Short mmCIF file of C-alpha atoms in Angstrom, two decimals:
data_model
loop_
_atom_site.label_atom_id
_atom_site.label_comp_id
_atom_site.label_asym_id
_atom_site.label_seq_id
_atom_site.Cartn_x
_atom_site.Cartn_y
_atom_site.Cartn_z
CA UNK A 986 -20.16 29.78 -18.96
CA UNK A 987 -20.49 27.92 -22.39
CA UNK A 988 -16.87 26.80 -21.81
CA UNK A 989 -17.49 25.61 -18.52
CA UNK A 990 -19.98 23.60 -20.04
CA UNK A 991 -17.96 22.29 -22.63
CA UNK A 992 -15.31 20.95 -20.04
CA UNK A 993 -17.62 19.57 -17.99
CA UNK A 994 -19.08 18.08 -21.16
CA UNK A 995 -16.03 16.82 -22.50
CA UNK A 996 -14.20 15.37 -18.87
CA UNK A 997 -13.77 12.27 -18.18
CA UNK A 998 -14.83 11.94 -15.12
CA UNK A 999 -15.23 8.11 -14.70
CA UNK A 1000 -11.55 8.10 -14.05
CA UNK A 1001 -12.54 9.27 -10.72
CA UNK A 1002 -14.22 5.55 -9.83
CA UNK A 1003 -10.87 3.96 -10.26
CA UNK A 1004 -8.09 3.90 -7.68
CA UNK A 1005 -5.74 5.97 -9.66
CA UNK A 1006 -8.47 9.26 -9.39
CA UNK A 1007 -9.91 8.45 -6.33
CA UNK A 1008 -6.88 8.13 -4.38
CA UNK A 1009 -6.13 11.28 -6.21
CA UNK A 1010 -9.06 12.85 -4.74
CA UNK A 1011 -8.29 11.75 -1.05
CA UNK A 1012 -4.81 13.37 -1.22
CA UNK A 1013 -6.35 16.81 -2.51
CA UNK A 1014 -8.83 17.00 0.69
CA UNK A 1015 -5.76 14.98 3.53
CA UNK A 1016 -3.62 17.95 2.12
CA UNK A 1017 -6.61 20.79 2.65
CA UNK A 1018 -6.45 19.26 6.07
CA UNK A 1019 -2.85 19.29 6.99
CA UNK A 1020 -1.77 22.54 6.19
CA UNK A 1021 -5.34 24.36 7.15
CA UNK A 1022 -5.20 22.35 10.72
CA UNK A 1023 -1.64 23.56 11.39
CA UNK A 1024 -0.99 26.95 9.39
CA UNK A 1025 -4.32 28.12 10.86
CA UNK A 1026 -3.56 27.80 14.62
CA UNK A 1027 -3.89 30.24 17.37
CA UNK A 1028 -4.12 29.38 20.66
CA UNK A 1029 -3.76 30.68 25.06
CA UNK A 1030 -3.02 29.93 27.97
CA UNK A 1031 -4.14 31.71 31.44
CA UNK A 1032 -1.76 31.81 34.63
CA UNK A 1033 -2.42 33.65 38.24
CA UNK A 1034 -0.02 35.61 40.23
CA UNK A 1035 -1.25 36.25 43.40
CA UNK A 1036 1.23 37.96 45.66
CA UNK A 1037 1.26 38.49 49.29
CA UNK A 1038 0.02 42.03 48.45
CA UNK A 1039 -3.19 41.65 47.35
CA UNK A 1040 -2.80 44.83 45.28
CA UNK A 1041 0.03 43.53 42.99
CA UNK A 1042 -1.67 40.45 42.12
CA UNK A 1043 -2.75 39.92 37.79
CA UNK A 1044 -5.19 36.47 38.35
CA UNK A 1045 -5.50 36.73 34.74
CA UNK A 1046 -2.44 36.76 32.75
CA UNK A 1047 -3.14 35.79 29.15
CA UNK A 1048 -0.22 34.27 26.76
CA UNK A 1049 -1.28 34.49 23.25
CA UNK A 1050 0.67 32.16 20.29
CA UNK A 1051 0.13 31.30 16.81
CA UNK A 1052 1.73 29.56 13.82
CA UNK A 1053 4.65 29.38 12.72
CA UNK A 1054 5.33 29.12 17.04
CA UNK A 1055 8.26 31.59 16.86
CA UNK A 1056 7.68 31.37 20.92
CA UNK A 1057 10.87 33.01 21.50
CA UNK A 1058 8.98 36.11 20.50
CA UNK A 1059 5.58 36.21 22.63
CA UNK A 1060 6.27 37.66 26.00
CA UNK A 1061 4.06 38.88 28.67
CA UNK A 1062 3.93 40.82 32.17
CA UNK A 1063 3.75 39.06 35.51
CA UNK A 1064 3.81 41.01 38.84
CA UNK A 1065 6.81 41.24 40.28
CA UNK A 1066 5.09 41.41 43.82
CA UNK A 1067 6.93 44.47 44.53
CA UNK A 1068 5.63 47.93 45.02
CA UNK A 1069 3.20 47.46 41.97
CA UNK A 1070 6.36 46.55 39.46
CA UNK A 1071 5.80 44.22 36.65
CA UNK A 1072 8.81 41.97 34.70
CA UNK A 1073 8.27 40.79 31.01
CA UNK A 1074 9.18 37.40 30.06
CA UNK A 1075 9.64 35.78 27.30
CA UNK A 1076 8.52 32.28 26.30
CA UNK A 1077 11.30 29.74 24.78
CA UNK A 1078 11.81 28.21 21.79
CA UNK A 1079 11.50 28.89 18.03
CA UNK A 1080 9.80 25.71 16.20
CA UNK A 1081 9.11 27.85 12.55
CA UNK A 1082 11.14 25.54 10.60
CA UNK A 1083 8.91 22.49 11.34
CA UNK A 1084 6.29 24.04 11.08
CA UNK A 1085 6.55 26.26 7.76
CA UNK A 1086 7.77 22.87 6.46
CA UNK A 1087 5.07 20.73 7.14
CA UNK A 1088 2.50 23.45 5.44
CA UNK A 1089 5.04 24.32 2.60
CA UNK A 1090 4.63 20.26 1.42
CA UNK A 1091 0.96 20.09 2.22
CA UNK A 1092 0.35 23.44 0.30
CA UNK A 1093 2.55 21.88 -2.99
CA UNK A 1094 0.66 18.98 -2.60
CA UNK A 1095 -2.88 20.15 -2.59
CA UNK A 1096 -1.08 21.86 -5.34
CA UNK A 1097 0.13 19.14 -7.43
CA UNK A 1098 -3.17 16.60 -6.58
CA UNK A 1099 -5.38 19.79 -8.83
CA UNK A 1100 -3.31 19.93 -11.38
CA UNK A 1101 -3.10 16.12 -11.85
CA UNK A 1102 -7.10 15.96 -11.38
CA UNK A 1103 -7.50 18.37 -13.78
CA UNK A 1104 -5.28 15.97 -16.45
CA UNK A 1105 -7.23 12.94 -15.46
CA UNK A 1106 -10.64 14.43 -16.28
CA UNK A 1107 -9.66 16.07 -19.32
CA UNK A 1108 -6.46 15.27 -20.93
CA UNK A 1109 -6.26 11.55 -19.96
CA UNK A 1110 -5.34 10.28 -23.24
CA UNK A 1111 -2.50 12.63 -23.45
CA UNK A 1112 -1.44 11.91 -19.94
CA UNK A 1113 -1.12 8.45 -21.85
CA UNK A 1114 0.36 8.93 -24.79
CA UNK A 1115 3.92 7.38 -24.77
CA UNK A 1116 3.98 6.88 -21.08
CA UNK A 1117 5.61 10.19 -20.76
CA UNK A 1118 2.83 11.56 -18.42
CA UNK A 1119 2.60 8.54 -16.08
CA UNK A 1120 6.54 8.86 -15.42
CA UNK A 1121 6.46 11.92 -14.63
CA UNK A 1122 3.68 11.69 -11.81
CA UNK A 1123 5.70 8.44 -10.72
CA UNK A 1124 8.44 10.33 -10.11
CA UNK A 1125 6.83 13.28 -8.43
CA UNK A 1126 4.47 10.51 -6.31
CA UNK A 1127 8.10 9.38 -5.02
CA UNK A 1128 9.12 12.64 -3.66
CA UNK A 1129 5.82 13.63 -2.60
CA UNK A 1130 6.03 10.32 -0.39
CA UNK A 1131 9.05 10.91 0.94
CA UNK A 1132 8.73 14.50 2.06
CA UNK A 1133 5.64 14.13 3.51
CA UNK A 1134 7.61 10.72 5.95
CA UNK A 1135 9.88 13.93 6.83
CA UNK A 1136 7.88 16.89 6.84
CA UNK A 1137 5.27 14.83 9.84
CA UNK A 1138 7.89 13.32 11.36
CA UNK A 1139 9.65 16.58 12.45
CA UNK A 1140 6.62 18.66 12.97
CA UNK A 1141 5.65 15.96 15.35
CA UNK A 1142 8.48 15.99 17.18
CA UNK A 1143 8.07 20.25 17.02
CA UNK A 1144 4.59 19.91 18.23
CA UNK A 1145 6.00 17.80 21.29
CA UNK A 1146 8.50 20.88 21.93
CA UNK A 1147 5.57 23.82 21.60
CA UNK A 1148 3.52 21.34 24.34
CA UNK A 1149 6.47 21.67 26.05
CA UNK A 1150 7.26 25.61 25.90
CA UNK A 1151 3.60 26.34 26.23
CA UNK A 1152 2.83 24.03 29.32
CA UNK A 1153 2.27 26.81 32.47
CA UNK A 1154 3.55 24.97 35.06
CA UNK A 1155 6.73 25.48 32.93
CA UNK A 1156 6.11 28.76 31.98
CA UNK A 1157 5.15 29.78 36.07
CA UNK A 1158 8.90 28.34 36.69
CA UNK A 1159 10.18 31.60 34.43
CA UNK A 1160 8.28 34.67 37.24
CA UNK A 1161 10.56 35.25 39.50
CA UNK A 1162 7.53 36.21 41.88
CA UNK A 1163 6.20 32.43 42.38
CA UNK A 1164 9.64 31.24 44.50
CA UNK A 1165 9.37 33.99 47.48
CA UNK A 1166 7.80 33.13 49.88
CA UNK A 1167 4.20 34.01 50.41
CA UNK A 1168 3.45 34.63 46.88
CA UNK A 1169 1.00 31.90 45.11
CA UNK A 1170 1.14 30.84 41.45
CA UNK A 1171 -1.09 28.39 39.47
CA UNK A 1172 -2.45 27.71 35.89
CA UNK A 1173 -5.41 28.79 35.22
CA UNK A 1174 -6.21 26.87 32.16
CA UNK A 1175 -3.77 24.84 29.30
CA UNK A 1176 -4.01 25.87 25.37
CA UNK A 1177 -6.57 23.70 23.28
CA UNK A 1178 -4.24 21.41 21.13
CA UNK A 1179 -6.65 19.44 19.25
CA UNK A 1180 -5.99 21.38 15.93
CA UNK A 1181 -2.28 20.78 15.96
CA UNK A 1182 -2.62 17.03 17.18
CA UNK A 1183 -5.53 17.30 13.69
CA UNK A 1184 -2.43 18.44 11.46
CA UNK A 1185 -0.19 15.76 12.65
CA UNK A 1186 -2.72 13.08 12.10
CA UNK A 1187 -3.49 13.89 8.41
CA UNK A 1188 0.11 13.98 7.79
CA UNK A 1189 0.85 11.12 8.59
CA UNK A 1190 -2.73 9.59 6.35
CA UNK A 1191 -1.14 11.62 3.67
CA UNK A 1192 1.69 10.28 3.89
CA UNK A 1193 0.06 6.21 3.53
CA UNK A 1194 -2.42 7.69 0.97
CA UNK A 1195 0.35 9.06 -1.26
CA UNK A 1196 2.77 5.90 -0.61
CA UNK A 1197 -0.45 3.55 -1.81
CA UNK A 1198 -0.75 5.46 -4.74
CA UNK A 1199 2.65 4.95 -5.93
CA UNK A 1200 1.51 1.23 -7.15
CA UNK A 1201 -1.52 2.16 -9.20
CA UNK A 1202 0.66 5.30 -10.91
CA UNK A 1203 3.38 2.51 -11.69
CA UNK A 1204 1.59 0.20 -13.26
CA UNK A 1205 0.59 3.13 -15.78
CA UNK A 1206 3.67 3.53 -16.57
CA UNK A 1207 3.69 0.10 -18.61
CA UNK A 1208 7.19 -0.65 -16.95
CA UNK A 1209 5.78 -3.84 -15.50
CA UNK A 1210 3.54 -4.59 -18.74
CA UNK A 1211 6.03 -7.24 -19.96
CA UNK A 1212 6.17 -9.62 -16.93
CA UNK A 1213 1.92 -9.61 -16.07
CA UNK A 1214 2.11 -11.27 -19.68
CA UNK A 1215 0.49 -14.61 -19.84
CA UNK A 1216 2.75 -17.39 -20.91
CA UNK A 1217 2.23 -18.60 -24.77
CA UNK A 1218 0.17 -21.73 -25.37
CA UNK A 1219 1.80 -24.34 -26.37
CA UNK A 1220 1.02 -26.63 -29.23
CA UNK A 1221 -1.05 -30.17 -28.58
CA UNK A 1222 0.01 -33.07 -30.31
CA UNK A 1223 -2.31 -34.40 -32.79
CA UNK A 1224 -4.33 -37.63 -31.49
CA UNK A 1225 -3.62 -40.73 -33.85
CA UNK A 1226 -5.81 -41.74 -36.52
CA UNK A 1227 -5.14 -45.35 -36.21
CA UNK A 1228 -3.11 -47.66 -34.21
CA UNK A 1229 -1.60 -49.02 -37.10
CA UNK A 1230 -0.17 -45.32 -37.97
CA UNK A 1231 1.35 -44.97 -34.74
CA UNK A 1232 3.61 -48.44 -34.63
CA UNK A 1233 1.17 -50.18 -32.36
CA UNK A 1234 0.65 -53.03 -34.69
CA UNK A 1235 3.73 -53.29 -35.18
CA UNK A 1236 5.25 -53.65 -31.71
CA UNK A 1237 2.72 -56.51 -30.86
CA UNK A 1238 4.66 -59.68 -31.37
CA UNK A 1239 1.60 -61.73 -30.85
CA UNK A 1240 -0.56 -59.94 -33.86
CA UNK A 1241 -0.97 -61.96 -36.99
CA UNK A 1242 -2.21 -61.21 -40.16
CA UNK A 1243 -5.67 -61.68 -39.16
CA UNK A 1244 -5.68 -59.55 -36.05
CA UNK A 1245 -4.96 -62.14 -33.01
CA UNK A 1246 -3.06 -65.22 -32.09
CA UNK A 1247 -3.12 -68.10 -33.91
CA UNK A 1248 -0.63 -70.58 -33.80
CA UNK A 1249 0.21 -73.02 -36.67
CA UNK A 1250 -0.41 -76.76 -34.83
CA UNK A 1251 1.15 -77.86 -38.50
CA UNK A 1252 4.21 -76.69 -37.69
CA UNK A 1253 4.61 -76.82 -34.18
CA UNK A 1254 5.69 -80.59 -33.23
CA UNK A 1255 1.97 -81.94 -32.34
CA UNK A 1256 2.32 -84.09 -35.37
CA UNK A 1257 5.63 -85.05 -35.23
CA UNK A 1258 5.83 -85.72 -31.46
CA UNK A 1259 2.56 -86.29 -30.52
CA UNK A 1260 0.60 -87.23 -33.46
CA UNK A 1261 -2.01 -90.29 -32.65
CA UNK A 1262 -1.67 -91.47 -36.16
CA UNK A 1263 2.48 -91.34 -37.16
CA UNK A 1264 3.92 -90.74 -33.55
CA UNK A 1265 2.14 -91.90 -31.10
CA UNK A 1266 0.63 -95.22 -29.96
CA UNK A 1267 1.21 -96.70 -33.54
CA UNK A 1268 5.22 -96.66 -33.66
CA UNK A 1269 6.33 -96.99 -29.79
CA UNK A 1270 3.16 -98.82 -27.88
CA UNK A 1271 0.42 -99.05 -30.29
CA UNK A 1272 -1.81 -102.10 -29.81
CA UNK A 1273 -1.79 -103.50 -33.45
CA UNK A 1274 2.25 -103.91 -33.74
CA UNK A 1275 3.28 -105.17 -29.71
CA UNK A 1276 1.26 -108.41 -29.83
CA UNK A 1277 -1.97 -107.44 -29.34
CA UNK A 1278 -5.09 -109.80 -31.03
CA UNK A 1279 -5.43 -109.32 -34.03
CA UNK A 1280 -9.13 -111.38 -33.48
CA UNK A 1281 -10.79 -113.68 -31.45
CA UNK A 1282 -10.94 -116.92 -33.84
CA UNK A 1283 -6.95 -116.86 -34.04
CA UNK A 1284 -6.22 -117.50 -30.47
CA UNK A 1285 -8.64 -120.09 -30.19
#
């Protein structure tokens, strides 16, 4: 009991709240399911014979079948209508091999889903180490998947043949009795199938569970690590100090010295073409040199 205790001490059970255990957890119980629904099955069907002699008629003949539906073994007696005489007959088909199939994989896998339980709650960081442990339930995921596409697909389409083989009105088409004349044949009542449609049902759920597991056991593997990487950052440029640093002085052809535009009028042509005092009115129409007074008193 102590060492009980000190498992249950030492688990890690929080792994359970993330996808990887608790999708873990659903396959254990779909595969409890599956193989308990199907490998579990028994089930009957009731006919009537009643022949024109009331004395040789059986209103209750019982046909009994269970798993793994080897039908081609279960027989029973129907009246032959004839002086008392009854004929055996045997039912048809033999639908084992879909059967022991489908409850071989869902027995492995309720199988496996422990023993991988039992390493997430307490060997996790083992299971781990060097990505050894998360391979190896990748790989066994994958073929977990893909038998349990095949093992539901045929025992659904063996299910569809025991319907078939088990149906009376087929089975009343065997007795010999129920085509002469005056003899009347009928079901009674058809076998309960719920279980068996149950079975097919979870293995198909097992078979999505286990496929939607196969993303959260990759990515433990660390295979896709590298690419969910973010890219690296890259570098900023510093900002500039000054615009002087960074050329902007001296790619403005209008800056001076001082900072703005100032044009030199001394060396521009306002004084030599334009100047009031040199080149102006003085030397080409100024008043004092084109006969302009001079003063009053000298004209008069």
């Amino acid at each position: 009991m102590e060492i009980v205790n000190q498992l249950v001490a030492n688990g890690q059970f929080r792994v359970l709240k993330v996808p990887l255990g608790f999708i873990k957890v659903l396959e254990w119980v779909f595969a409890i399911f599956a193989f308990s629904t199907c490998g579990s099955y028994s089930g009957m069907f009731r006919m009537s014979v009643e022949c024109r002699n009331r004395s040789d008629s059986n209103l209750k003949i019982d046909v009994d079948f269970e798993y793994p539906f080897r039908l081609h073994q279960v027989y029973f007696d129907a009246p032959s209508c004839k002086r008392g005489q009854t004929d055996r007959y045997f039912l048809v088909g033999d639908y084992s091999s879909s059967a022991e199939f489908f409850v071989t994989i869902g027995v492995f896998a309720f199988l496996y889903s422990t023993a991988a339980l039992s390493i997430y709650v307490f060997a996790f960081e083992k299971y781990r180490e060097n990505n050894k442990g998360p391979l190896i339930d990748f790989g066994v995921t994958c073929v977990f998947t893909f038998m349990w596409l095949v093992s539901s697909a045929a025992w659904a389409k063996g299910l569809s043949d025991v319907k078939t083989a088990t149906d009376p009105e087929k089975v009343l088409e065997l007795i010999a009795a129920c085509e002469e004349e005056g003899n009347r044949c009928r079901e009674v009542h058809d076998p309960v199938m719920s279980g068996l449609n149950t079975s097919v049902v979870f293995g198909f759920l097992n078979l999505f569970v286990w496929a939607g597991n196969l993303w959260f056991v990759f990515k433990e593997t660390g295979i896709i690590a590298p690419f969910m990487r973010p890219p690296p950052a890259q570098e900023k440029q510093p900002a500039p100090e000054s615009y002087g640093q960074q050329g902007y002085g001296q790619q403005d052809p209008y800056a001076g010295s001082q900072g703005g535009y100032q044009p030199d009028y001394s060396q521009q042509g306002y004084n030599q073409g334009g100047n009031y005092g040199q080149g102006g009115y003085n030397q080409q129409g100024g008043y004092n040199q084109q006969g302009a007074p001079t003063s009053f008193s000298n004209q008069m």
